[in-house]
């Protein structure tokens, strides 16, 4: 892959990750995330995995679980006070 193209994909995947982070509480589809990154859905699946090592849906689920866990811990500390 040409270096400039690779950098462009990294930027697009970062944009998609930012979009996911901003929408963890929303019901978003991988196709919408791919559209946000200006990549076809089929290419997005492949490129996202090659850059992150995760399937996009798996990444999204893990981030939601992590956020929920953090929120629960914060709520518990507030209750304990």
mmCIF file of C-alpha atoms in Angstrom:
data_model
loop_
_atom_site.group_PDB
_atom_site.id
_atom_site.type_symbol
_atom_site.label_atom_id
_atom_site.label_comp_id
_atom_site.label_asym_id
_atom_site.label_seq_id
_atom_site.Cartn_x
_atom_site.Cartn_y
_atom_site.Cartn_z
ATOM 1 C CA UNK A 1 0.000 0.000 0.000
ATOM 2 C CA UNK A 2 1.270 3.459 -0.785
ATOM 3 C CA UNK A 3 2.302 5.304 2.386
ATOM 4 C CA UNK A 4 0.005 8.304 1.826
ATOM 5 C CA UNK A 5 -2.969 6.031 1.346
ATOM 6 C CA UNK A 6 -2.127 4.119 4.535
ATOM 7 C CA UNK A 7 -1.991 7.365 6.526
ATOM 8 C CA UNK A 8 -5.341 8.367 5.053
ATOM 9 C CA UNK A 9 -6.877 5.084 6.258
ATOM 10 C CA UNK A 10 -5.422 5.550 9.741
ATOM 11 C CA UNK A 11 -7.014 8.996 9.887
ATOM 12 C CA UNK A 12 -10.344 7.629 8.691
ATOM 13 C CA UNK A 13 -10.286 4.797 11.220
ATOM 14 C CA UNK A 14 -9.432 7.290 13.970
ATOM 15 C CA UNK A 15 -12.396 9.376 12.835
ATOM 16 C CA UNK A 16 -14.606 6.285 13.050
ATOM 17 C CA UNK A 17 -13.314 5.515 16.561
ATOM 18 C CA UNK A 18 -14.057 9.094 17.617
ATOM 19 C CA UNK A 19 -17.554 8.707 16.169
ATOM 20 C CA UNK A 20 -18.058 5.480 18.143
ATOM 21 C CA UNK A 21 -16.847 7.125 21.360
ATOM 22 C CA UNK A 22 -19.252 10.019 20.853
ATOM 23 C CA UNK A 23 -22.147 7.623 20.231
ATOM 24 C CA UNK A 24 -21.615 4.768 22.690
ATOM 25 C CA UNK A 25 -25.093 5.279 24.126
ATOM 26 C CA UNK A 26 -26.747 5.266 20.695
ATOM 27 C CA UNK A 27 -27.761 2.300 18.581
ATOM 28 C CA UNK A 28 -25.315 2.718 15.708
ATOM 29 C CA UNK A 29 -24.600 0.230 12.962
ATOM 30 C CA UNK A 30 -21.178 -0.527 11.560
ATOM 31 C CA UNK A 31 -22.423 0.639 8.171
ATOM 32 C CA UNK A 32 -23.116 4.099 9.630
ATOM 33 C CA UNK A 33 -19.641 4.168 11.170
ATOM 34 C CA UNK A 34 -18.104 3.240 7.816
ATOM 35 C CA UNK A 35 -20.104 5.974 6.130
ATOM 36 C CA UNK A 36 -18.805 8.468 8.697
ATOM 37 C CA UNK A 37 -15.251 7.437 7.731
ATOM 38 C CA UNK A 38 -16.051 7.680 3.998
ATOM 39 C CA UNK A 39 -15.214 3.998 3.447
ATOM 40 C CA UNK A 40 -17.458 1.306 1.986
ATOM 41 C CA UNK A 41 -18.761 -1.088 4.626
ATOM 42 C CA UNK A 42 -16.901 -4.084 3.189
ATOM 43 C CA UNK A 43 -13.601 -2.186 3.086
ATOM 44 C CA UNK A 44 -14.225 -0.714 6.525
ATOM 45 C CA UNK A 45 -14.547 -4.151 8.137
ATOM 46 C CA UNK A 46 -11.222 -5.230 6.650
ATOM 47 C CA UNK A 47 -9.307 -1.995 7.258
ATOM 48 C CA UNK A 48 -10.595 -1.525 10.814
ATOM 49 C CA UNK A 49 -9.491 -5.043 11.726
ATOM 50 C CA UNK A 50 -6.079 -4.663 10.090
ATOM 51 C CA UNK A 51 -5.405 -1.423 11.987
ATOM 52 C CA UNK A 52 -6.939 -2.185 15.400
ATOM 53 C CA UNK A 53 -6.882 -5.974 15.608
ATOM 54 C CA UNK A 54 -10.593 -5.914 16.472
ATOM 55 C CA UNK A 55 -13.760 -6.363 14.493
ATOM 56 C CA UNK A 56 -15.588 -3.027 14.555
ATOM 57 C CA UNK A 57 -18.655 -4.442 16.323
ATOM 58 C CA UNK A 58 -16.436 -6.175 18.894
ATOM 59 C CA UNK A 59 -14.579 -2.910 19.526
ATOM 60 C CA UNK A 60 -17.853 -1.041 19.980
ATOM 61 C CA UNK A 61 -19.218 -3.644 22.411
ATOM 62 C CA UNK A 62 -15.991 -3.642 24.440
ATOM 63 C CA UNK A 63 -16.025 0.161 24.680
ATOM 64 C CA UNK A 64 -19.657 0.113 25.825
ATOM 65 C CA UNK A 65 -18.868 -2.475 28.499
ATOM 66 C CA UNK A 66 -15.847 -0.480 29.630
ATOM 67 C CA UNK A 67 -17.888 2.740 29.830
ATOM 68 C CA UNK A 68 -20.692 0.997 31.749
ATOM 69 C CA UNK A 69 -18.191 -0.498 34.186
ATOM 70 C CA UNK A 70 -16.618 2.906 34.778
ATOM 71 C CA UNK A 71 -20.033 4.509 35.288
ATOM 72 C CA UNK A 72 -21.030 1.812 37.793
ATOM 73 C CA UNK A 73 -17.810 2.279 39.759
ATOM 74 C CA UNK A 74 -18.348 6.038 39.882
ATOM 75 C CA UNK A 75 -21.962 5.594 40.986
ATOM 76 C CA UNK A 76 -20.934 3.160 43.719
ATOM 77 C CA UNK A 77 -18.346 5.576 45.109
ATOM 78 C CA UNK A 78 -20.974 8.344 45.157
ATOM 79 C CA UNK A 79 -23.380 6.080 47.050
ATOM 80 C CA UNK A 80 -20.643 5.084 49.502
ATOM 81 C CA UNK A 81 -19.942 8.744 50.333
#
